[in-house]
XYZ file of N, CA and C in Angstrom:
546
model
N 1.345 -0.921 -0.321
C -0.331 -0.053 -0.258
C 0.934 1.209 -0.129
N 0.404 2.221 -0.947
C 1.088 3.319 -0.896
C 0.674 4.418 -0.401
N 1.931 5.074 0.364
C 1.524 5.975 2.047
C 0.857 7.243 1.374
N 0.206 7.684 2.049
C 0.514 9.328 1.879
C 1.148 10.297 1.620
N 1.281 11.052 1.304
C 1.894 12.073 1.002
C 0.814 13.294 2.356
N 2.595 13.156 3.146
C 1.825 14.406 4.282
C 0.772 15.530 4.122
N 0.744 16.442 2.679
C -0.230 17.382 2.486
C -1.544 16.806 2.235
N -1.692 15.378 2.043
C -2.954 15.108 1.741
C -3.155 14.316 2.723
N -2.641 14.005 4.160
C -3.609 13.814 5.335
C -4.458 14.666 5.855
N -5.467 14.120 6.913
C -6.497 14.676 6.740
C -5.793 14.871 8.718
N -6.282 15.809 8.531
C -6.474 16.908 10.489
C -7.569 16.948 10.649
N -7.768 16.580 12.077
C -8.917 17.135 12.796
C -8.156 18.052 13.998
N -8.095 19.870 14.386
C -8.012 20.260 15.592
C -9.299 20.732 16.153
N -9.170 18.879 17.247
C -10.401 19.248 18.355
C -10.469 19.855 19.387
N -10.967 21.468 19.815
C -11.559 22.070 20.855
C -12.181 20.884 21.611
N -11.827 20.410 22.754
C -13.241 19.768 23.663
C -13.646 20.647 25.194
N -14.290 21.093 25.978
C -14.147 21.087 26.502
C -16.082 21.833 27.398
N -16.752 22.482 28.075
C -17.555 22.686 28.345
C -16.956 24.899 28.810
N -17.571 25.089 27.832
C -17.567 26.924 28.414
C -18.279 27.492 29.741
N -18.776 26.409 30.215
C -19.484 27.345 31.303
C -18.665 27.045 32.698
N -17.745 26.489 32.969
C -16.792 26.520 33.499
C -15.507 26.435 33.312
N -15.146 28.159 33.492
C -14.027 28.822 33.993
C -12.965 28.037 32.576
N -12.166 27.495 32.854
C -11.282 26.666 32.697
C -11.578 25.935 30.934
N -12.188 25.556 31.492
C -12.885 23.820 31.368
C -13.491 24.375 29.774
N -13.735 25.174 29.439
C -13.753 25.374 28.383
C -12.845 25.905 27.635
N -11.638 26.086 27.232
C -10.427 25.899 26.726
C -10.371 25.873 25.723
N -10.253 24.500 25.377
C -10.298 23.802 23.924
C -11.186 24.707 23.087
N -12.516 24.823 23.510
C -13.160 25.369 22.279
C -13.493 26.848 22.117
N -12.783 27.571 23.560
C -12.336 28.452 22.988
C -11.110 29.189 21.945
N -10.394 27.877 22.010
C -9.164 27.766 20.883
C -9.933 27.709 20.082
N -10.376 26.558 19.449
C -11.199 26.341 18.322
C -12.157 27.197 17.618
N -12.576 27.443 18.651
C -13.123 29.651 18.243
C -12.927 30.064 17.580
N -11.353 30.684 17.968
C -10.166 32.093 17.740
C -9.445 31.267 16.457
N -8.920 29.627 16.264
C -8.638 29.238 15.350
C -9.489 29.556 14.007
N -11.350 29.076 14.245
C -11.730 29.327 12.755
C -11.606 31.057 13.155
N -11.736 31.554 13.618
C -11.932 32.782 13.457
C -11.054 33.877 12.541
N -9.895 33.197 12.674
C -8.429 33.899 12.921
C -7.297 33.417 12.112
N -8.158 32.431 11.175
C -6.683 31.891 10.649
C -7.473 30.860 9.457
N -7.246 30.760 8.493
C -7.806 30.293 7.098
C -6.874 28.647 7.578
N -6.641 27.554 6.660
C -6.013 26.491 6.797
C -6.461 25.457 5.738
N -4.761 25.115 5.353
C -4.810 24.617 4.293
C -6.620 22.866 4.084
N -7.350 22.638 3.102
C -8.237 21.916 2.851
C -8.060 20.748 3.709
N -6.378 20.239 4.288
C -6.794 18.949 4.358
C -7.265 19.882 5.823
N -7.143 20.458 6.938
C -7.178 20.737 8.347
C -9.098 21.211 8.406
N -9.391 20.525 9.240
C -10.773 20.832 10.088
C -10.529 21.130 11.641
N -11.972 22.742 11.929
C -10.844 22.616 13.792
C -12.313 22.315 13.900
N -12.658 22.037 15.127
C -14.537 21.461 15.523
C -14.076 21.932 16.341
N -15.010 22.607 17.233
C -15.456 22.614 18.451
C -16.150 21.619 19.144
N -15.733 20.096 19.470
C -15.864 19.091 20.117
C -16.864 19.210 21.620
N -16.335 21.061 22.207
C -17.947 20.930 23.467
C -17.459 19.830 24.554
N -19.098 19.266 24.587
C -19.079 17.955 25.961
C -19.387 16.732 24.915
N -19.277 16.726 23.619
C -19.957 15.855 23.063
C -19.995 14.321 23.020
N -18.537 14.113 23.091
C -18.084 12.271 23.232
C -18.566 11.706 22.289
N -19.041 10.747 22.192
C -19.108 9.240 21.530
C -19.630 10.158 20.128
N -19.967 11.910 20.143
C -20.544 11.845 18.512
C -20.060 12.695 18.083
N -18.631 12.279 18.437
C -17.157 13.130 18.193
C -16.964 11.948 16.650
N -16.942 10.708 17.163
C -16.910 8.860 16.319
C -16.121 9.056 15.071
N -16.913 9.531 14.284
C -16.921 9.896 13.760
C -15.902 11.317 12.794
N -15.703 12.281 13.173
C -14.645 12.967 12.772
C -13.083 12.542 13.239
N -13.018 11.874 14.565
C -12.367 11.522 14.844
C -11.479 10.430 14.159
N -12.558 9.647 13.131
C -11.740 8.300 13.017
C -11.752 8.219 11.128
N -12.902 9.897 10.800
C -12.333 10.238 8.830
C -10.600 10.931 8.953
N -9.830 10.946 10.336
C -9.113 11.909 10.236
C -7.954 11.156 10.209
N -6.316 11.668 9.810
C -5.062 10.467 10.081
C -4.295 11.093 11.757
N -4.711 12.778 11.482
C -3.790 13.386 12.546
C -4.445 14.158 13.876
N -5.090 13.200 14.636
C -5.577 14.560 15.777
C -4.920 15.522 16.281
N -5.171 16.776 16.668
C -4.911 17.325 17.990
C -6.577 17.840 18.651
N -5.937 17.004 19.808
C -6.885 17.759 20.738
C -6.319 19.500 21.879
N -7.145 19.530 21.827
C -6.553 21.109 22.860
C -7.713 20.580 24.049
N -7.554 21.450 24.952
C -8.156 20.963 26.100
C -6.841 21.313 27.576
N -7.963 21.044 28.750
C -6.863 21.345 29.905
C -6.428 20.262 30.456
N -5.622 20.039 30.703
C -4.254 18.570 31.494
C -4.360 19.392 33.454
N -4.631 18.371 33.980
C -3.926 17.831 35.209
C -2.610 17.677 35.152
N -1.450 17.771 35.261
C -0.268 17.968 35.078
C 0.714 17.947 36.198
N 0.055 19.027 37.112
C 1.127 18.942 37.741
C 1.289 20.021 37.441
N 1.726 20.967 36.620
C 2.297 22.382 35.915
C 1.444 23.466 36.859
N 2.055 24.719 36.502
C 2.219 26.267 36.421
C 0.686 26.470 35.836
N -0.608 27.291 36.761
C -1.289 27.556 35.862
C -1.350 27.835 34.547
N -1.955 27.373 33.608
C -1.089 28.427 31.995
C -0.325 27.697 31.643
N 0.098 26.883 32.017
C 1.455 26.042 31.479
C 1.366 25.065 30.428
N 1.950 25.015 29.086
C 1.017 24.781 27.910
C 1.754 23.322 27.973
N 0.701 21.968 28.026
C 1.429 20.632 27.241
C 1.387 20.103 26.490
N 1.924 19.741 25.307
C 1.791 18.398 24.414
C 2.124 16.839 24.746
N 1.127 16.578 24.813
C 0.849 14.609 25.319
C 0.602 13.582 24.594
N 1.463 13.153 24.155
C 1.468 11.590 23.850
C 1.850 10.431 24.413
N 0.726 9.639 23.820
C 1.055 7.799 24.436
C -0.021 8.288 25.703
N 1.522 7.114 26.277
C 0.718 7.173 27.770
C -0.082 8.517 29.036
N 1.151 9.137 28.464
C 0.864 10.318 28.495
C -0.534 11.378 28.913
N -1.325 11.206 27.140
C -2.159 11.829 26.658
C -3.128 10.369 27.448
N -3.277 9.312 27.962
C -3.436 7.943 28.498
C -4.595 9.274 30.333
N -3.157 9.353 30.615
C -3.390 9.436 31.647
C -3.925 11.176 32.426
N -3.961 11.729 31.033
C -4.398 12.928 31.383
C -5.723 12.878 31.093
N -5.994 12.224 29.757
C -7.572 12.026 29.983
C -8.676 10.886 30.960
N -7.668 10.551 31.393
C -8.158 9.996 32.550
C -8.657 10.797 33.706
N -8.674 11.364 33.931
C -8.943 12.828 35.846
C -10.756 12.415 35.398
N -10.876 12.103 36.870
C -12.415 12.343 36.973
C -12.999 13.756 36.999
N -12.317 14.582 37.322
C -12.658 15.897 37.416
C -13.263 16.816 36.277
N -13.327 16.349 35.830
C -13.842 16.869 34.069
C -15.285 16.560 33.860
N -15.834 17.702 33.194
C -17.076 17.129 32.334
C -17.344 16.336 30.759
N -16.221 16.127 30.447
C -16.123 15.527 29.207
C -14.818 14.601 29.395
N -14.533 14.610 29.860
C -13.276 14.165 29.958
C -13.242 12.593 29.761
N -14.149 11.758 30.450
C -14.162 10.579 30.366
C -15.067 10.013 28.329
N -15.818 11.271 28.468
C -16.659 10.834 27.050
C -15.616 10.391 25.966
N -13.841 11.184 26.300
C -13.330 11.614 24.997
C -12.729 10.203 25.320
N -11.988 9.928 26.441
C -11.349 8.873 25.894
C -12.064 6.828 26.334
N -13.768 7.486 26.330
C -14.097 6.447 26.049
C -14.324 6.487 24.497
N -14.295 7.568 23.782
C -14.811 7.657 21.933
C -13.392 7.161 20.938
N -11.966 7.437 21.946
C -10.918 6.652 21.784
C -10.976 5.644 21.900
N -11.304 4.801 22.194
C -11.272 4.000 22.679
C -12.084 2.968 21.878
N -13.634 3.608 21.559
C -14.462 3.039 20.424
C -14.147 3.157 19.177
N -13.176 3.627 19.441
C -12.556 4.830 17.359
C -11.693 2.760 17.176
N -11.123 2.820 18.092
C -9.840 2.055 18.598
C -10.488 0.544 18.337
N -11.511 0.184 19.149
C -12.327 -1.023 18.841
C -12.462 -0.932 17.354
N -13.334 -0.393 16.898
C -13.726 -0.045 15.162
C -12.407 -0.066 14.341
N -10.906 0.025 14.943
C -10.337 -0.049 13.885
C -9.637 1.337 13.156
N -10.241 2.080 13.498
C -9.976 3.002 13.307
C -10.313 4.125 13.459
N -8.235 4.758 14.723
C -7.580 5.701 14.914
C -6.616 6.916 14.011
N -6.923 7.548 14.381
C -6.115 8.790 13.407
C -4.462 8.015 13.885
N -3.538 7.755 13.015
C -2.790 7.903 12.616
C -1.560 8.307 14.058
N -1.955 9.649 14.384
C -1.564 10.306 15.493
C -2.065 11.173 16.299
N -2.416 10.955 17.049
C -3.332 11.355 18.408
C -2.453 12.259 19.203
N -2.817 13.649 19.114
C -1.652 15.177 20.707
C -2.548 15.332 20.884
N -2.308 15.888 22.287
C -3.300 16.586 23.111
C -1.798 17.727 23.159
N -2.977 19.390 23.044
C -2.149 20.278 23.796
C -3.434 20.616 24.821
N -2.796 20.329 26.011
C -3.299 21.349 26.884
C -3.182 22.227 27.703
N -4.016 23.224 28.563
C -3.188 23.927 29.477
C -3.564 22.998 31.207
N -2.629 23.210 31.990
C -2.829 23.177 32.619
C -3.638 24.342 33.710
N -4.808 24.131 34.200
C -5.896 24.707 34.613
C -5.366 25.149 35.782
N -6.317 26.763 36.008
C -6.535 27.482 37.575
C -8.033 27.095 38.376
N -8.281 27.463 37.516
C -10.378 26.893 38.560
C -11.186 26.214 36.728
N -11.448 25.430 37.075
C -12.572 24.142 36.174
C -13.595 24.013 37.352
N -14.045 24.880 38.690
C -15.138 23.996 38.898
C -15.928 24.871 39.065
N -15.270 27.095 38.509
C -16.265 27.358 39.370
C -17.056 27.888 37.816
N -18.564 28.067 38.118
C -19.434 28.656 36.995
C -19.353 30.030 36.058
N -18.636 29.367 35.239
C -18.099 31.036 35.121
C -18.003 31.313 33.460
N -17.931 31.640 32.378
C -17.905 31.454 30.380
C -16.941 32.279 30.006
N -16.130 33.033 31.628
C -14.786 33.716 31.443
C -13.490 32.884 31.757
N -12.339 32.195 30.477
C -11.344 31.688 31.023
C -10.559 32.056 32.501
N -10.057 32.107 32.840
C -8.875 32.667 34.043
C -7.833 33.214 33.328
N -6.713 34.294 33.677
C -5.735 34.830 33.333
C -5.200 33.978 32.600
N -3.967 33.179 32.922
C -3.950 32.177 32.977
C -4.472 31.715 31.470
N -5.516 30.711 31.354
C -5.860 30.181 30.221
C -5.893 31.280 29.049
N -5.696 32.537 29.908
C -6.399 33.387 27.802
C -4.890 33.642 28.057
N -4.015 33.591 28.388
C -2.692 34.468 27.765
C -2.121 32.983 27.344
N -2.350 32.202 27.583
C -2.294 30.710 26.343
C -2.936 30.184 25.430
N -4.582 30.940 25.209
C -4.616 30.576 24.495
C -4.206 31.580 22.929
N -3.533 32.705 23.790
C -3.293 33.504 22.807
C -2.052 33.423 22.237
N -1.484 32.447 22.120
C 0.119 31.068 22.204
C -0.361 31.299 20.813
N 0.250 31.600 19.610
C 0.045 31.453 18.381
C -0.458 30.054 18.592
N -0.956 29.520 16.826
C -1.038 27.701 16.761
C -0.145 26.704 16.684
N -0.177 26.096 16.811
C 0.921 24.790 16.839
C 1.447 24.564 15.169
N 2.917 24.367 14.844
C 3.067 23.771 13.893
C 3.356 22.458 14.119
N 2.752 21.363 14.132
C 3.834 20.475 14.120
C 2.676 19.729 12.978
N 1.375 18.788 12.749
C 0.683 18.438 11.309
C 1.503 19.108 9.914
N 1.177 18.014 8.889
C 1.356 19.150 7.560
C 0.159 20.085 7.465
N 0.341 21.497 7.150
C -0.539 22.087 6.964
C -0.262 23.316 6.470
N -1.073 24.198 6.211
C -0.788 25.097 5.734
C -1.874 26.336 6.191
N -1.353 27.338 6.664
C -2.308 28.122 7.122
C -2.508 30.084 6.864
N -2.858 30.886 6.792
C -2.944 32.426 7.053
C -3.905 32.533 7.508
N -3.099 33.774 8.032
C -4.147 34.595 9.569
C -4.575 35.231 8.540
N -6.265 34.906 9.231
C -7.155 36.234 8.297
C -6.725 37.955 8.340
N -6.154 38.039 9.313
C -6.499 40.014 9.353
C -5.373 39.614 9.235
N -4.168 39.881 8.466
C -2.651 40.266 7.892
C -2.550 39.285 7.012
N -1.786 40.461 6.271
C -1.654 39.941 5.181
C -0.058 38.850 5.540
N 0.182 37.595 5.772
C 1.129 37.481 6.256
C 1.166 35.867 5.323
N 2.365 34.849 5.160
C 2.339 34.483 4.019
C 2.076 33.214 4.611
N 2.082 32.231 3.613
C 1.140 31.087 4.460
C 2.702 29.754 4.526
N 2.616 29.216 5.798
C 3.591 28.518 5.975
C 3.407 27.287 6.414
N 4.468 26.336 5.987
C 4.224 24.427 5.706
C 4.648 23.930 7.795
N 3.990 23.230 7.450
C 4.308 22.480 8.626
C 4.842 21.121 9.022
N 5.531 20.392 8.763
C 5.806 19.259 9.559
C 5.158 18.887 10.807
N 5.579 17.756 10.804
C 5.208 15.888 11.828
C 6.274 16.598 13.111
N 5.876 16.542 14.074
C 7.086 16.421 15.271
C 7.250 14.963 15.629
N 9.000 14.883 15.866
C 8.960 13.266 15.917
C 7.622 12.821 17.014
N 7.535 11.131 16.932
C 6.869 11.212 18.313
C 7.064 9.818 18.849
N 8.767 10.372 19.217
C 9.419 10.754 20.303
C 9.225 11.728 20.850
N 8.600 12.768 20.895
C 8.446 13.662 22.044
C 7.384 13.379 22.970
N 7.824 13.593 24.196
C 6.457 13.981 25.878
C 5.882 14.282 25.818
N 5.767 14.744 27.118
C 5.323 15.539 28.233
C 5.669 16.508 28.195
N 6.294 17.676 27.597
C 7.568 18.720 28.026
C 6.759 19.792 27.598
N 6.200 20.633 27.829
C 5.721 21.645 27.760
C 6.527 22.870 26.239
N 5.950 23.216 25.873
C 6.020 23.630 24.855
C 6.916 25.605 24.398
């Protein structure tokens, strides 16, 4: 079977979370901002996954790369950005203090059982300061982390909507990367 060229691989940027609980809505807010401020190449989809859980199986299974944006409890400082893969990703998604995380882990497990899991699954998350209080506003550390430019990991191109910036090309990171801050 012939390998698919990087620029043809389908990339899903999935922002998850509950916007009603302060920093819990971080992933959704990032997805909204990416949609508003950037134009991506045709192989990239940005999706507000909210708390949809198993309803996300279709978009996930249609992707070659899955980039999840969310909060993580990784014992970091509030607002610290983490890139998680493999076992680190499983640990981060397994915490029980979230409105959606167990659904996300179940969704990835169901996709795996069916046999259609993206080639690479990466979680970019921030350490939250507050994810329990009801508020649609992000905490200052989460707002600051959201202002960080988009990741330049998988093969895609993007242009900032509000500027005349040139298009950039991205290449995948090594699969050996771990849960270190960006």
